[in-house]
Amino acid sequence: MTELAALEAACRAAPDDDAPRLVWADAVGGERGEFVVLQCQLAREELSPAARGALIRRHDELLAAHGIAWSGFEDCRAARSCSFRRGFVEAVALDVRRAPWTTIFERAPLVRSLRVRGIAKTFDHQDDADAPESGVDPVEAVTELLADPALAQLAGLELDDTMRYDITGDTEWHHHSQSRADDVLEAIAPRLPALRAFSVQRETTPRGIAALLDSPVLGSLEQLGLHLAKPTPEQTRALFGKLPRLRALDLLYSDIDPQTFAALPASVVELQLPFGDATLAALAASPIAPTLERLHLSGASQPRDLAPLSAFPRLRALDLTGVTPDSVVTLARLSLPALRELCLLDTIDAAYALELARALGGQLACLDVIGQKDQAWPEDVRAAIAGHVRTGPYRNRDTLLDTATNTRAPWLRYGFVELYWWG
């Protein structure tokens, strides 16, 4: 075993410890070693906004230049995306039709979270009444995955593409889809191991939520993602009551009764929610408001009143999609003493941007306005921001399950690398 291989094994043996990673970084040296040190420093130290912003800027430069090559998936078209955490790839989205899922450990030995893609079944009804099928059955694929002893290395599991597709013609009107997330949850929920993070990306109805409620995995989860979930209010309250260790909850596209937020576990510090006035008001009145540190709000129903954000005195990272000029003005006038990261999508007039920058810029380590053109942010706006300002064309904002919620580590597009896209 080479020296680097031995150091890598030490990192794998102590996944939550920075020390072996920093020793590995010192041995490797160069920009690769610098990147490990940067990510560990950003996840560990409390720095001034300007100092932190400088590190984030350098981090982004290194990731853009070398992220794909350093990922280990440069020649693997089965991997769509990955995320670096504390210097190494720890999360991967993998199409299991294109490569065995266990091959991720050969390329990225420190992977702890896997998004399973490519588990959809397609039925083509165009030329044959018996509807020839193709693809991988989601229930069978995930059941097989859970039976593999190599799964023990994973702390996070994210399920995507749990779908059935029916094709009856050549146009989009002849392509029909149906989520099979409920079927998958009923099959695997009783057998899920003691994961720290679990997510289901496709539509889940009360039937699937009922299966999850009976799963022993809830007792160990620190992160839970239920995109497109439609639980009853009673199920939501019951679910919150069975998650004693929960720190991060992603319900970004789900249909959730805001009144259930009163039952959120006190341990939650990170939320991703669809938002509107009722959602934000209910969250501000919930027991977790004084301790919430990260919040991502997105959806078609934008709030007219952002004033309730002042109920979150410890909020460090805020991601708002589709803000209006009036919302920016309101945001600039709020007291958000702990805010260090802010993401605003859609076009913002320079005058409003300057008001925001003058009000909050001195405390921001990162202002993320990806999707806006550089000229929308003149020098006087940039000069008012203490930290790093991300601008430029829109890029994929997808994120992967992070199995160690660390609110000191940067949050907005941090460590994410898009590798390949498939249909």
CSV table of C-alpha atoms in Angstrom, one decimal:
chain,number,residue,atom,x,y,z
A,1,MET,CA,0.0,0.0,0.0
A,2,THR,CA,1.4,3.4,-1.0
A,3,GLU,CA,1.6,6.3,1.4
A,4,LEU,CA,-1.3,8.1,-0.2
A,5,ALA,CA,-3.4,4.9,-0.1
A,6,ALA,CA,-2.7,4.5,3.5
A,7,LEU,CA,-3.6,8.1,4.3
A,8,GLU,CA,-6.8,7.7,2.2
A,9,ALA,CA,-7.7,4.6,4.3
A,10,ALA,CA,-7.2,6.6,7.4
A,11,CYS,CA,-9.6,9.2,6.1
A,12,ARG,CA,-12.2,6.5,5.3
A,13,ALA,CA,-11.8,5.0,8.8
A,14,ALA,CA,-12.6,8.3,10.5
A,15,PRO,CA,-15.0,10.1,8.1
A,16,ASP,CA,-16.0,12.8,10.6
A,17,ASP,CA,-12.4,13.7,11.5
A,18,ASP,CA,-10.5,16.5,9.7
A,19,ALA,CA,-7.1,15.5,10.9
A,20,PRO,CA,-6.4,12.6,8.5
A,21,ARG,CA,-7.7,14.7,5.6
A,22,LEU,CA,-5.3,17.5,6.4
A,23,VAL,CA,-2.4,15.0,6.6
A,24,TRP,CA,-3.5,13.7,3.1
A,25,ALA,CA,-3.6,17.3,1.8
A,26,ASP,CA,-0.1,18.0,3.1
A,27,ALA,CA,1.2,14.8,1.4
A,28,VAL,CA,-0.5,15.6,-1.9
A,29,GLY,CA,0.3,19.3,-1.9
A,30,GLY,CA,-0.4,21.7,-4.8
A,31,GLU,CA,-3.9,22.9,-5.6
A,32,ARG,CA,-5.5,19.5,-4.7
A,33,GLY,CA,-4.1,19.7,-1.2
A,34,GLU,CA,-5.1,23.4,-1.1
A,35,PHE,CA,-8.7,22.5,-1.9
A,36,VAL,CA,-8.9,20.0,1.0
A,37,VAL,CA,-7.5,22.6,3.4
A,38,LEU,CA,-10.0,25.2,2.1
A,39,GLN,CA,-13.0,23.1,2.5
A,40,CYS,CA,-12.0,21.9,6.0
A,41,GLN,CA,-11.3,25.5,7.0
A,42,LEU,CA,-14.6,26.7,5.8
A,43,ALA,CA,-16.4,23.9,7.6
A,44,ARG,CA,-14.5,24.4,10.8
A,45,GLU,CA,-13.6,28.0,11.5
A,46,GLU,CA,-15.6,31.1,12.2
A,47,LEU,CA,-14.0,33.8,10.0
A,48,SER,CA,-14.8,37.4,9.2
A,49,PRO,CA,-17.2,37.9,6.2
A,50,ALA,CA,-14.3,39.3,4.1
A,51,ALA,CA,-11.9,36.4,5.0
A,52,ARG,CA,-14.6,33.8,4.5
A,53,GLY,CA,-15.6,35.3,1.2
A,54,ALA,CA,-12.0,35.2,0.0
A,55,LEU,CA,-11.8,31.5,0.8
A,56,ILE,CA,-15.1,30.8,-0.9
A,57,ARG,CA,-13.9,32.7,-4.0
A,58,ARG,CA,-10.8,30.6,-4.2
A,59,HIS,CA,-12.8,27.5,-3.5
A,60,ASP,CA,-15.1,28.2,-6.5
A,61,GLU,CA,-12.1,28.9,-8.7
A,62,LEU,CA,-10.5,25.6,-7.9
A,63,LEU,CA,-13.7,23.6,-8.2
A,64,ALA,CA,-14.5,25.2,-11.6
A,65,ALA,CA,-11.0,24.4,-12.9
A,66,HIS,CA,-10.5,20.9,-11.4
A,67,GLY,CA,-13.7,19.6,-9.9
A,68,ILE,CA,-14.5,17.0,-12.7
A,69,ALA,CA,-10.9,15.7,-12.8
A,70,TRP,CA,-10.7,15.5,-9.0
A,71,SER,CA,-14.0,13.7,-8.7
A,72,GLY,CA,-12.8,10.4,-10.1
A,73,PHE,CA,-15.8,10.3,-12.5
A,74,GLU,CA,-14.2,12.2,-15.4
A,75,ASP,CA,-14.6,9.1,-17.7
A,76,CYS,CA,-17.7,7.7,-16.1
A,77,ARG,CA,-20.9,8.7,-17.8
A,78,ALA,CA,-23.0,6.8,-15.3
A,79,ALA,CA,-22.4,9.6,-12.8
A,80,ARG,CA,-24.4,12.8,-13.3
A,81,SER,CA,-23.2,14.9,-10.4
A,82,CYS,CA,-21.2,14.8,-7.2
A,83,SER,CA,-20.5,16.9,-4.1
A,84,PHE,CA,-17.2,17.5,-2.4
A,85,ARG,CA,-17.3,17.8,1.4
A,86,ARG,CA,-14.1,18.7,3.4
A,87,GLY,CA,-12.0,18.0,0.3
A,88,PHE,CA,-13.3,14.7,-1.0
A,89,VAL,CA,-16.4,13.5,-2.9
A,90,GLU,CA,-18.9,12.4,-0.4
A,91,ALA,CA,-22.1,12.3,-2.5
A,92,VAL,CA,-22.8,11.0,-6.0
A,93,ALA,CA,-25.8,10.7,-8.2
A,94,LEU,CA,-25.4,7.5,-10.2
A,95,ASP,CA,-27.4,5.9,-13.0
A,96,VAL,CA,-27.5,2.3,-12.0
A,97,ARG,CA,-28.4,1.3,-15.6
A,98,ARG,CA,-25.0,2.4,-16.8
A,99,ALA,CA,-22.7,1.1,-14.0
A,100,PRO,CA,-23.0,-1.1,-10.9
A,101,TRP,CA,-23.5,1.2,-8.0
A,102,THR,CA,-20.7,-0.3,-6.0
A,103,THR,CA,-18.2,1.0,-8.6
A,104,ILE,CA,-18.5,4.5,-7.0
A,105,PHE,CA,-16.2,3.3,-4.1
A,106,GLU,CA,-13.5,2.5,-6.6
A,107,ARG,CA,-13.5,6.0,-7.9
A,108,ALA,CA,-14.4,7.9,-4.8
A,109,PRO,CA,-13.7,5.8,-1.7
A,110,LEU,CA,-15.0,8.4,0.8
A,111,VAL,CA,-18.5,8.5,-0.7
A,112,ARG,CA,-21.1,8.4,2.1
A,113,SER,CA,-24.3,9.4,0.2
A,114,LEU,CA,-25.8,8.0,-3.0
A,115,ARG,CA,-28.6,9.3,-5.2
A,116,VAL,CA,-29.9,6.3,-7.1
A,117,ARG,CA,-31.0,7.2,-10.6
A,118,GLY,CA,-32.0,5.2,-13.7
A,119,ILE,CA,-34.6,3.1,-11.8
A,120,ALA,CA,-37.6,3.6,-14.1
A,121,LYS,CA,-39.7,1.2,-16.1
A,122,THR,CA,-40.9,2.1,-19.5
A,123,PHE,CA,-43.8,0.5,-21.4
A,124,ASP,CA,-44.1,1.2,-25.1
A,125,HIS,CA,-47.7,0.6,-26.3
A,126,GLN,CA,-47.2,1.9,-29.9
A,127,ASP,CA,-46.6,-1.2,-31.9
A,128,ASP,CA,-47.4,-4.1,-29.6
A,129,ALA,CA,-50.5,-4.7,-27.6
A,130,ASP,CA,-48.4,-6.5,-25.0
A,131,ALA,CA,-46.5,-3.2,-24.4
A,132,PRO,CA,-42.8,-4.2,-24.5
A,133,GLU,CA,-41.0,-3.0,-21.4
A,134,SER,CA,-37.5,-1.6,-20.9
A,135,GLY,CA,-35.5,-0.2,-18.0
A,136,VAL,CA,-35.2,-1.2,-14.4
A,137,ASP,CA,-38.1,-1.8,-12.1
A,138,PRO,CA,-37.7,0.6,-9.2
A,139,VAL,CA,-38.9,-1.8,-6.5
A,140,GLU,CA,-36.6,-4.6,-7.7
A,141,ALA,CA,-33.6,-2.2,-8.1
A,142,VAL,CA,-33.9,-0.7,-4.6
A,143,THR,CA,-34.6,-4.0,-3.0
A,144,GLU,CA,-31.4,-5.4,-4.6
A,145,LEU,CA,-29.5,-2.4,-3.5
A,146,LEU,CA,-30.4,-2.8,0.2
A,147,ALA,CA,-29.4,-6.5,0.0
A,148,ASP,CA,-25.8,-5.6,-0.9
A,149,PRO,CA,-23.5,-5.6,2.1
A,150,ALA,CA,-21.4,-2.8,0.6
A,151,LEU,CA,-24.3,-0.5,1.5
A,152,ALA,CA,-22.9,-0.4,5.0
A,153,GLN,CA,-20.5,2.3,3.9
A,154,LEU,CA,-23.4,4.6,3.1
A,155,ALA,CA,-24.9,7.0,5.6
A,156,GLY,CA,-27.2,8.6,3.1
A,157,LEU,CA,-29.5,7.2,0.4
A,158,GLU,CA,-31.5,9.3,-2.0
A,159,LEU,CA,-34.0,7.7,-4.4
A,160,ASP,CA,-34.8,9.3,-7.8
A,161,ASP,CA,-36.5,8.1,-11.0
A,162,THR,CA,-38.9,5.8,-9.1
A,163,MET,CA,-41.2,6.0,-12.1
A,164,ARG,CA,-43.4,4.1,-14.6
A,165,TYR,CA,-43.5,5.6,-18.1
A,166,ASP,CA,-46.1,4.6,-20.7
A,167,ILE,CA,-45.7,5.6,-24.4
A,168,THR,CA,-48.7,5.5,-26.7
A,169,GLY,CA,-47.5,7.8,-29.5
A,170,ASP,CA,-44.8,10.0,-30.9
A,171,THR,CA,-45.6,13.3,-29.2
A,172,GLU,CA,-45.3,14.5,-25.7
A,173,TRP,CA,-49.1,14.1,-25.3
A,174,HIS,CA,-48.6,10.4,-25.7
A,175,HIS,CA,-46.0,10.1,-23.0
A,176,HIS,CA,-47.5,9.4,-19.5
A,177,SER,CA,-45.6,9.1,-16.2
A,178,GLN,CA,-46.6,7.7,-12.8
A,179,SER,CA,-44.6,7.8,-9.6
A,180,ARG,CA,-43.9,4.4,-8.0
A,181,ALA,CA,-42.4,5.9,-4.8
A,182,ASP,CA,-45.2,4.6,-2.7
A,183,ASP,CA,-44.5,1.0,-4.0
A,184,VAL,CA,-40.8,1.4,-3.3
A,185,LEU,CA,-41.4,2.7,0.3
A,186,GLU,CA,-43.8,-0.1,1.1
A,187,ALA,CA,-41.2,-2.6,-0.1
A,188,ILE,CA,-38.1,-1.2,1.6
A,189,ALA,CA,-39.2,0.9,4.6
A,190,PRO,CA,-39.2,-2.0,7.1
A,191,ARG,CA,-35.7,-3.0,6.0
A,192,LEU,CA,-33.9,0.4,5.8
A,193,PRO,CA,-30.7,0.4,7.8
A,194,ALA,CA,-29.8,3.0,10.4
A,195,LEU,CA,-29.1,5.8,7.9
A,196,ARG,CA,-28.3,9.4,8.8
A,197,ALA,CA,-30.0,10.8,5.7
A,198,PHE,CA,-32.8,9.6,3.4
A,199,SER,CA,-34.6,11.2,0.6
A,200,VAL,CA,-37.3,10.4,-1.9
A,201,GLN,CA,-37.5,12.7,-5.0
A,202,ARG,CA,-40.7,11.6,-6.6
A,203,GLU,CA,-44.4,12.0,-5.6
A,204,THR,CA,-45.3,10.2,-2.4
A,205,THR,CA,-48.9,9.9,-1.2
A,206,PRO,CA,-50.4,9.1,2.2
A,207,ARG,CA,-49.9,5.4,1.4
A,208,GLY,CA,-46.1,5.8,1.1
A,209,ILE,CA,-45.9,8.1,4.1
A,210,ALA,CA,-47.7,5.5,6.1
A,211,ALA,CA,-45.0,2.9,5.2
A,212,LEU,CA,-42.3,5.4,6.2
A,213,LEU,CA,-43.9,6.1,9.5
A,214,ASP,CA,-43.5,2.4,10.4
A,215,SER,CA,-39.9,2.3,9.4
A,216,PRO,CA,-37.1,2.0,12.1
A,217,VAL,CA,-34.9,4.3,10.1
A,218,LEU,CA,-36.7,7.4,11.4
A,219,GLY,CA,-35.0,7.0,14.8
A,220,SER,CA,-31.5,7.5,13.3
A,221,LEU,CA,-32.2,10.2,10.6
A,222,GLU,CA,-30.5,13.5,10.8
A,223,GLN,CA,-31.8,14.6,7.4
A,224,LEU,CA,-35.0,13.8,5.5
A,225,GLY,CA,-36.1,14.8,2.1
A,226,LEU,CA,-39.6,14.3,0.8
A,227,HIS,CA,-40.0,16.1,-2.5
A,228,LEU,CA,-43.5,16.1,-3.9
A,229,ALA,CA,-44.9,14.5,-0.8
A,230,LYS,CA,-48.6,14.8,0.0
A,231,PRO,CA,-49.0,13.6,3.6
A,232,THR,CA,-52.1,14.3,5.6
A,233,PRO,CA,-51.7,16.9,8.5
A,234,GLU,CA,-52.0,14.0,10.9
A,235,GLN,CA,-49.2,12.1,9.2
A,236,THR,CA,-47.0,15.2,9.1
A,237,ARG,CA,-47.3,15.7,12.9
A,238,ALA,CA,-46.7,11.9,13.5
A,239,LEU,CA,-43.6,12.0,11.2
A,240,PHE,CA,-42.1,15.0,13.1
A,241,GLY,CA,-42.7,13.2,16.3
A,242,LYS,CA,-40.7,10.2,15.2
A,243,LEU,CA,-37.5,12.1,14.2
A,244,PRO,CA,-35.7,12.8,17.5
A,245,ARG,CA,-32.3,13.5,15.8
A,246,LEU,CA,-33.6,15.4,12.8
A,247,ARG,CA,-31.4,18.5,11.8
A,248,ALA,CA,-32.3,19.1,8.1
A,249,LEU,CA,-35.7,18.7,6.5
A,250,ASP,CA,-36.3,19.2,2.7
A,251,LEU,CA,-40.0,19.5,1.7
A,252,LEU,CA,-39.3,22.0,-1.1
A,253,TYR,CA,-42.0,20.8,-3.5
A,254,SER,CA,-44.3,19.1,-1.0
A,255,ASP,CA,-47.9,19.9,-0.1
A,256,ILE,CA,-47.5,20.6,3.6
A,257,ASP,CA,-50.0,22.2,6.0
A,258,PRO,CA,-48.1,25.2,7.5
A,259,GLN,CA,-50.0,24.7,10.8
A,260,THR,CA,-48.0,21.4,11.3
A,261,PHE,CA,-44.8,23.4,11.7
A,262,ALA,CA,-45.6,23.8,15.4
A,263,ALA,CA,-44.7,20.1,15.7
A,264,LEU,CA,-41.2,20.4,14.1
A,265,PRO,CA,-38.5,18.8,16.2
A,266,ALA,CA,-36.5,21.3,18.2
A,267,SER,CA,-33.3,19.9,16.7
A,268,VAL,CA,-34.1,21.1,13.2
A,269,VAL,CA,-31.6,23.9,12.0
A,270,GLU,CA,-32.1,23.6,8.3
A,271,LEU,CA,-35.3,23.8,6.2
A,272,GLN,CA,-36.2,23.8,2.6
A,273,LEU,CA,-39.9,24.6,2.0
A,274,PRO,CA,-42.3,25.8,-0.7
A,275,PHE,CA,-43.3,29.3,0.4
A,276,GLY,CA,-45.9,31.9,0.6
A,277,ASP,CA,-47.1,34.3,3.3
A,278,ALA,CA,-48.9,31.6,5.3
A,279,THR,CA,-45.8,29.3,5.3
A,280,LEU,CA,-43.4,32.0,6.4
A,281,ALA,CA,-45.7,33.3,9.1
A,282,ALA,CA,-46.3,29.8,10.5
A,283,LEU,CA,-42.6,29.1,10.5
A,284,ALA,CA,-41.8,32.3,12.3
A,285,ALA,CA,-44.3,31.4,15.0
A,286,SER,CA,-42.9,27.8,15.3
A,287,PRO,CA,-40.7,26.7,18.3
A,288,ILE,CA,-37.6,26.3,16.0
A,289,ALA,CA,-37.6,30.0,14.8
A,290,PRO,CA,-35.1,31.1,17.5
A,291,THR,CA,-32.6,28.4,16.5
A,292,LEU,CA,-33.1,28.0,12.7
A,293,GLU,CA,-29.8,28.5,10.8
A,294,ARG,CA,-30.5,27.7,7.1
A,295,LEU,CA,-33.6,28.3,5.1
A,296,HIS,CA,-34.4,27.8,1.4
A,297,LEU,CA,-37.8,29.0,0.2
A,298,SER,CA,-39.0,28.5,-3.3
A,299,GLY,CA,-42.2,28.0,-5.3
A,300,ALA,CA,-44.9,29.6,-7.4
A,301,SER,CA,-46.6,31.4,-4.5
A,302,GLN,CA,-44.1,34.1,-3.5
A,303,PRO,CA,-44.6,35.9,-0.2
A,304,ARG,CA,-45.5,39.5,-0.3
A,305,ASP,CA,-44.2,40.0,3.2
A,306,LEU,CA,-40.7,39.0,4.3
A,307,ALA,CA,-40.9,40.7,7.6
A,308,PRO,CA,-41.3,37.4,9.5
A,309,LEU,CA,-37.7,36.6,8.6
A,310,SER,CA,-36.7,38.8,11.5
A,311,ALA,CA,-38.0,36.0,13.8
A,312,PHE,CA,-34.9,34.0,12.9
A,313,PRO,CA,-32.0,35.6,14.9
A,314,ARG,CA,-29.6,32.8,14.1
A,315,LEU,CA,-30.3,32.5,10.4
A,316,ARG,CA,-26.9,32.1,8.6
A,317,ALA,CA,-27.9,31.1,5.1
A,318,LEU,CA,-31.0,32.3,3.2
A,319,ASP,CA,-32.0,31.1,-0.3
A,320,LEU,CA,-34.9,32.9,-1.9
A,321,THR,CA,-36.2,32.1,-5.4
A,322,GLY,CA,-38.2,34.6,-7.4
A,323,VAL,CA,-38.0,37.6,-5.2
A,324,THR,CA,-39.7,40.8,-6.2
A,325,PRO,CA,-38.2,44.3,-5.9
A,326,ASP,CA,-40.5,45.0,-3.0
A,327,SER,CA,-39.2,41.9,-1.3
A,328,VAL,CA,-35.6,43.1,-1.7
A,329,VAL,CA,-36.5,46.4,-0.1
A,330,THR,CA,-38.1,44.6,2.8
A,331,LEU,CA,-35.1,42.3,3.2
A,332,ALA,CA,-32.7,45.3,3.3
A,333,ARG,CA,-34.6,46.8,6.2
A,334,LEU,CA,-34.7,43.6,8.4
A,335,SER,CA,-32.4,42.8,11.3
A,336,LEU,CA,-30.7,39.6,10.4
A,337,PRO,CA,-27.6,39.7,12.5
A,338,ALA,CA,-26.3,36.2,11.9
A,339,LEU,CA,-26.9,36.2,8.1
A,340,ARG,CA,-23.7,35.3,6.2
A,341,GLU,CA,-24.9,33.7,2.9
A,342,LEU,CA,-27.7,35.0,0.7
A,343,CYS,CA,-29.0,33.6,-2.6
A,344,LEU,CA,-31.3,35.7,-4.8
A,345,LEU,CA,-32.5,34.4,-8.2
A,346,ASP,CA,-34.2,36.3,-11.0
A,347,THR,CA,-33.4,39.8,-12.1
A,348,ILE,CA,-33.0,42.5,-9.5
A,349,ASP,CA,-32.8,46.2,-10.5
A,350,ALA,CA,-29.4,47.7,-9.7
A,351,ALA,CA,-31.0,50.4,-7.4
A,352,TYR,CA,-32.6,47.8,-5.3
A,353,ALA,CA,-29.4,45.8,-5.3
A,354,LEU,CA,-27.5,48.8,-4.0
A,355,GLU,CA,-30.0,49.3,-1.2
A,356,LEU,CA,-29.6,45.7,-0.2
A,357,ALA,CA,-25.8,45.7,-0.4
A,358,ARG,CA,-25.5,48.8,1.7
A,359,ALA,CA,-27.8,47.3,4.4
A,360,LEU,CA,-26.5,43.8,4.6
A,361,GLY,CA,-23.3,43.7,2.5
A,362,GLY,CA,-20.9,44.2,5.4
A,363,GLN,CA,-22.0,41.0,7.0
A,364,LEU,CA,-22.2,38.8,3.9
A,365,ALA,CA,-19.5,36.2,3.2
A,366,CYS,CA,-21.3,35.2,0.0
A,367,LEU,CA,-24.0,36.8,-2.1
A,368,ASP,CA,-25.1,34.3,-4.8
A,369,VAL,CA,-26.8,35.9,-7.8
A,370,ILE,CA,-26.1,33.2,-10.3
A,371,GLY,CA,-28.5,33.6,-13.2
A,372,GLN,CA,-28.0,37.4,-13.3
A,373,LYS,CA,-25.7,39.1,-15.8
A,374,ASP,CA,-22.6,40.8,-14.5
A,375,GLN,CA,-23.7,44.2,-15.6
A,376,ALA,CA,-26.7,44.0,-13.3
A,377,TRP,CA,-24.2,44.3,-10.4
A,378,PRO,CA,-22.1,47.5,-10.8
A,379,GLU,CA,-18.9,48.1,-8.9
A,380,ASP,CA,-20.6,50.2,-6.2
A,381,VAL,CA,-22.8,47.2,-5.4
A,382,ARG,CA,-19.9,44.8,-5.4
A,383,ALA,CA,-17.8,47.1,-3.2
A,384,ALA,CA,-20.5,47.1,-0.5
A,385,ILE,CA,-20.4,43.3,-0.2
A,386,ALA,CA,-17.7,42.2,2.3
A,387,GLY,CA,-17.4,38.7,0.9
A,388,HIS,CA,-17.7,36.9,-2.5
A,389,VAL,CA,-20.3,37.8,-5.1
A,390,ARG,CA,-21.3,35.0,-7.4
A,391,THR,CA,-22.6,36.2,-10.8
A,392,GLY,CA,-22.9,34.8,-14.3
A,393,PRO,CA,-25.2,32.6,-16.3
A,394,TYR,CA,-27.7,30.3,-14.6
A,395,ARG,CA,-26.2,27.0,-13.6
A,396,ASN,CA,-27.7,23.8,-12.2
A,397,ARG,CA,-28.7,24.4,-8.6
A,398,ASP,CA,-29.2,20.8,-7.8
A,399,THR,CA,-27.9,19.5,-4.5
A,400,LEU,CA,-27.2,16.1,-3.1
A,401,LEU,CA,-27.9,14.7,0.3
A,402,ASP,CA,-25.2,15.8,2.8
A,403,THR,CA,-24.8,13.3,5.6
A,404,ALA,CA,-23.3,15.7,8.1
A,405,THR,CA,-25.3,18.9,8.5
A,406,ASN,CA,-22.7,21.4,9.4
A,407,THR,CA,-24.1,24.9,9.6
A,408,ARG,CA,-20.6,26.5,9.5
A,409,ALA,CA,-19.9,25.1,6.1
A,410,PRO,CA,-21.0,27.2,3.1
A,411,TRP,CA,-24.4,26.0,1.8
A,412,LEU,CA,-25.3,27.7,-1.5
A,413,ARG,CA,-24.0,25.6,-4.4
A,414,TYR,CA,-21.1,24.6,-2.2
A,415,GLY,CA,-18.9,21.8,-3.5
A,416,PHE,CA,-21.4,20.7,-6.2
A,417,VAL,CA,-20.0,19.5,-9.6
A,418,GLU,CA,-22.2,18.7,-12.6
A,419,LEU,CA,-20.6,15.8,-14.4
A,420,TYR,CA,-22.9,14.6,-17.2
A,421,TRP,CA,-26.5,14.9,-18.2
A,422,TRP,CA,-28.6,12.0,-19.4
A,423,GLY,CA,-32.2,11.8,-20.6
